[in-house]
Amino acid sequence: MNDPFDTSAARSRILTRIRTAQGRGEPTLFDDSRNDDYLKRHPRGPQPAPYADVVTTFVERAERMASSVVRVGSTLEVPLACARYLDQQQLPMRAACWNTLSSFDWKKAGIDAEFRPPHEDDLVGISGSFCGIAETGTLLFLSGPNTPATTHLWPETHIAILERSRVVSVMEDAFDLMRHERRELPRAANFVSGPSRTGDIEQTIVLGAHGPYRVHIIVVG
């Protein structure tokens, strides 16, 4: 018996009916040669001039979007960098973390790191990131079993770890990187440019409206 609350199954049935009506087979997403052909025939639109240093540009524009940024030399320095930030913000030394960060020495830094999706009472989430986009100071996150989107959406404070080598120039580069490395879309791809904000009330910017009101980025390398 079908689960009436299974929206994924319902969506699949609807899309299958549409494809059948159009005489199309099952999709293969990014591996579909038609997609590749379409992209080859549609060159990119106007873009900014190349940046002298994409990492420096990324840091400047991320800070402009109200993120705070620090740079460290290696992943070994990440836990201590997180601890310093939590201490500065007078936040608890406890965080819900991506499973992909389990090899870091969190105990040495004094952080109680729990590798799971965040709970309602978690104040801090620590995640990696797929890449950073210099043009807008944006982080791209791809969801998965070990990289839940709730880590960067739910807690009031989000700490994101970004490898220097994963900073690209423009949005199109980020999509190209995703196509090249993943070949298919995850359940969710989130572009995050600083803390959540809204200007709905009297056009006054309020941070933390729909997600974290602190975003701290640690650039590694």
Short mmCIF file of C-alpha atoms in Angstrom, two decimals:
data_model
loop_
_atom_site.label_atom_id
_atom_site.label_comp_id
_atom_site.label_asym_id
_atom_site.label_seq_id
_atom_site.Cartn_x
_atom_site.Cartn_y
_atom_site.Cartn_z
CA MET A 1 0.00 0.00 0.00
CA ASN A 2 1.31 3.42 -0.94
CA ASP A 3 2.08 5.87 1.85
CA PRO A 4 -0.23 8.88 1.30
CA PHE A 5 2.35 11.12 2.99
CA ASP A 6 5.22 10.02 0.71
CA THR A 7 5.55 13.20 -1.36
CA SER A 8 8.63 11.85 -3.18
CA ALA A 9 6.61 8.95 -4.59
CA ALA A 10 3.77 11.26 -5.61
CA ARG A 11 6.21 13.60 -7.36
CA SER A 12 7.77 10.64 -9.18
CA ARG A 13 4.38 9.46 -10.42
CA ILE A 14 3.47 12.93 -11.70
CA LEU A 15 6.77 13.37 -13.55
CA THR A 16 6.47 9.87 -15.02
CA ARG A 17 3.03 10.72 -16.45
CA ILE A 18 4.44 13.94 -17.96
CA ARG A 19 7.39 12.12 -19.54
CA THR A 20 5.08 9.41 -20.92
CA ALA A 21 2.81 12.04 -22.49
CA GLN A 22 5.85 13.66 -24.10
CA GLY A 23 7.21 10.34 -25.34
CA ARG A 24 10.33 10.59 -23.22
CA GLY A 25 12.06 7.86 -21.23
CA GLU A 26 13.39 7.94 -17.70
CA PRO A 27 15.70 10.92 -17.05
CA THR A 28 19.41 10.49 -16.36
CA LEU A 29 19.93 14.06 -15.13
CA PHE A 30 23.46 15.33 -15.73
CA ASP A 31 24.48 12.17 -17.61
CA ASP A 32 21.92 12.88 -20.30
CA SER A 33 23.71 13.72 -23.56
CA ARG A 34 20.90 16.15 -24.40
CA ASN A 35 21.86 18.26 -21.41
CA ASP A 36 25.52 18.30 -22.46
CA ASP A 37 24.57 19.21 -26.01
CA TYR A 38 22.31 22.02 -24.79
CA LEU A 39 25.10 23.51 -22.68
CA LYS A 40 27.57 23.36 -25.56
CA ARG A 41 25.13 25.25 -27.77
CA HIS A 42 24.39 27.91 -25.16
CA PRO A 43 27.57 29.73 -24.11
CA ARG A 44 27.79 31.58 -20.84
CA GLY A 45 26.44 35.10 -20.62
CA PRO A 46 28.38 38.20 -19.53
CA GLN A 47 30.67 37.64 -16.55
CA PRO A 48 32.98 39.82 -14.45
CA ALA A 49 36.64 40.14 -15.41
CA PRO A 50 38.89 37.43 -13.91
CA TYR A 51 39.83 38.06 -10.29
CA ALA A 52 43.49 38.48 -9.38
CA ASP A 53 42.91 36.27 -6.32
CA VAL A 54 39.63 34.39 -6.05
CA VAL A 55 40.14 33.55 -2.36
CA THR A 56 40.77 37.16 -1.34
CA THR A 57 37.75 38.24 -3.38
CA PHE A 58 35.63 35.53 -1.78
CA VAL A 59 36.65 36.63 1.74
CA GLU A 60 35.94 40.31 1.03
CA ARG A 61 32.50 39.61 -0.42
CA ALA A 62 31.54 37.06 2.21
CA GLU A 63 32.31 39.66 4.88
CA ARG A 64 30.27 42.17 2.93
CA MET A 65 27.36 39.73 3.26
CA ALA A 66 27.79 39.76 7.08
CA SER A 67 29.70 36.47 7.35
CA SER A 68 32.84 36.44 9.48
CA VAL A 69 35.89 34.76 7.96
CA VAL A 70 39.22 33.45 9.22
CA ARG A 71 41.96 31.67 7.31
CA VAL A 72 44.05 28.79 8.64
CA GLY A 73 46.95 26.90 7.13
CA SER A 74 45.69 23.33 7.45
CA THR A 75 42.79 21.20 8.59
CA LEU A 76 44.71 20.47 11.82
CA GLU A 77 44.02 24.07 12.86
CA VAL A 78 40.28 23.92 12.24
CA PRO A 79 39.08 22.67 15.66
CA LEU A 80 41.07 25.34 17.54
CA ALA A 81 39.78 28.01 15.13
CA CYS A 82 36.23 26.86 15.87
CA ALA A 83 36.92 26.91 19.63
CA ARG A 84 38.29 30.45 19.46
CA TYR A 85 35.20 31.65 17.63
CA LEU A 86 32.80 29.95 20.04
CA ASP A 87 34.68 31.46 22.98
CA GLN A 88 34.59 34.95 21.43
CA GLN A 89 30.83 34.65 20.90
CA GLN A 90 30.32 33.17 24.39
CA LEU A 91 28.71 30.10 22.88
CA PRO A 92 28.76 26.56 24.29
CA MET A 93 31.62 24.28 23.24
CA ARG A 94 29.15 21.82 21.74
CA ALA A 95 28.03 21.37 18.15
CA ALA A 96 26.17 19.14 15.76
CA CYS A 97 28.62 18.27 12.96
CA TRP A 98 28.70 16.60 9.58
CA ASN A 99 29.92 13.00 9.70
CA THR A 100 32.62 13.98 7.21
CA LEU A 101 34.36 15.96 9.98
CA SER A 102 34.68 13.06 12.42
CA SER A 103 38.45 12.67 11.86
CA PHE A 104 39.21 16.15 13.27
CA ASP A 105 40.60 16.33 16.83
CA TRP A 106 37.66 18.13 18.41
CA LYS A 107 38.37 16.87 21.93
CA LYS A 108 41.80 18.51 21.97
CA ALA A 109 40.12 21.82 21.16
CA GLY A 110 37.60 21.30 23.96
CA ILE A 111 34.61 20.94 21.66
CA ASP A 112 31.96 18.31 22.27
CA ALA A 113 31.30 17.41 18.63
CA GLU A 114 28.32 15.17 17.88
CA PHE A 115 28.18 13.75 14.36
CA ARG A 116 24.48 13.84 13.58
CA PRO A 117 21.80 16.17 12.20
CA PRO A 118 21.05 19.02 14.62
CA HIS A 119 18.30 18.86 17.21
CA GLU A 120 15.96 21.68 18.12
CA ASP A 121 18.10 22.73 21.08
CA ASP A 122 21.44 22.77 19.20
CA LEU A 123 22.89 26.28 19.11
CA VAL A 124 25.85 25.50 16.85
CA GLY A 125 26.21 23.54 13.60
CA ILE A 126 29.57 22.81 11.98
CA SER A 127 29.75 21.71 8.36
CA GLY A 128 32.02 21.44 5.39
CA SER A 129 31.03 23.02 2.07
CA PHE A 130 31.08 21.90 -1.54
CA CYS A 131 32.64 25.12 -2.80
CA GLY A 132 32.75 28.89 -2.39
CA ILE A 133 31.87 31.45 -5.09
CA ALA A 134 34.09 34.53 -5.17
CA GLU A 135 31.71 36.71 -7.20
CA THR A 136 29.13 36.86 -4.42
CA GLY A 137 30.86 35.47 -1.31
CA THR A 138 28.48 32.52 -1.47
CA LEU A 139 28.84 28.96 -0.12
CA LEU A 140 27.35 25.97 -1.93
CA PHE A 141 26.14 22.98 0.10
CA LEU A 142 25.02 19.64 -1.34
CA SER A 143 22.83 17.53 0.90
CA GLY A 144 23.37 13.83 1.54
CA PRO A 145 23.31 11.18 4.29
CA ASN A 146 26.56 12.54 5.80
CA THR A 147 25.98 16.19 4.88
CA PRO A 148 22.47 17.12 6.11
CA ALA A 149 21.18 20.51 5.02
CA THR A 150 19.74 21.12 8.49
CA THR A 151 23.28 21.66 9.86
CA HIS A 152 23.56 24.97 8.01
CA LEU A 153 19.88 25.88 8.24
CA TRP A 154 18.71 25.09 11.77
CA PRO A 155 21.19 26.17 14.52
CA GLU A 156 21.50 29.87 15.32
CA THR A 157 25.24 29.75 14.62
CA HIS A 158 26.73 28.03 11.59
CA ILE A 159 30.46 27.40 11.16
CA ALA A 160 31.43 26.36 7.62
CA ILE A 161 34.78 24.89 6.63
CA LEU A 162 35.93 25.71 3.10
CA GLU A 163 39.06 24.42 1.37
CA ARG A 164 40.98 27.19 -0.42
CA SER A 165 41.17 24.98 -3.52
CA ARG A 166 37.36 24.81 -3.61
CA VAL A 167 36.84 28.53 -4.27
CA VAL A 168 35.66 29.25 -7.81
CA SER A 169 35.12 32.56 -9.58
CA VAL A 170 31.45 32.62 -10.60
CA MET A 171 28.18 30.72 -10.19
CA GLU A 172 28.62 28.96 -13.54
CA ASP A 173 31.93 27.52 -12.31
CA ALA A 174 30.14 26.07 -9.28
CA PHE A 175 27.59 24.33 -11.50
CA ASP A 176 30.36 23.01 -13.76
CA LEU A 177 32.18 21.63 -10.72
CA MET A 178 29.02 19.95 -9.50
CA ARG A 179 28.38 18.42 -12.94
CA HIS A 180 31.97 17.19 -13.20
CA GLU A 181 32.21 15.66 -9.72
CA ARG A 182 28.67 14.48 -9.01
CA ARG A 183 27.03 13.93 -12.41
CA GLU A 184 23.63 14.10 -10.73
CA LEU A 185 21.79 16.52 -8.51
CA PRO A 186 21.51 15.83 -4.78
CA ARG A 187 18.16 16.13 -3.02
CA ALA A 188 19.03 19.73 -2.16
CA ALA A 189 21.66 22.22 -3.31
CA ASN A 190 21.73 25.35 -1.14
CA PHE A 191 23.51 28.60 -1.99
CA VAL A 192 24.16 30.55 1.21
CA SER A 193 25.32 34.16 1.21
CA GLY A 194 25.77 35.16 4.84
CA PRO A 195 23.25 34.91 7.68
CA SER A 196 19.54 34.57 7.02
CA ARG A 197 17.90 37.97 6.71
CA THR A 198 14.69 39.77 5.82
CA GLY A 199 13.67 43.35 5.14
CA ASP A 200 9.93 42.71 5.10
CA ILE A 201 9.15 44.84 8.15
CA GLU A 202 9.51 48.54 7.30
CA GLN A 203 12.47 47.65 5.03
CA THR A 204 14.68 47.14 8.09
CA ILE A 205 17.20 44.31 7.70
CA VAL A 206 16.83 41.70 10.43
CA LEU A 207 19.33 38.81 10.65
CA GLY A 208 18.35 35.28 11.58
CA ALA A 209 14.86 35.53 10.14
CA HIS A 210 14.71 32.09 8.51
CA GLY A 211 17.93 30.43 9.64
CA PRO A 212 21.28 31.19 11.32
CA TYR A 213 22.01 34.75 12.31
CA ARG A 214 25.72 34.02 12.55
CA VAL A 215 27.76 32.48 9.71
CA HIS A 216 31.46 31.95 10.35
CA ILE A 217 33.66 30.64 7.55
CA ILE A 218 37.03 28.97 8.09
CA VAL A 219 39.07 28.98 4.87
CA VAL A 220 41.71 26.24 4.92
CA GLY A 221 44.96 26.35 2.98
#
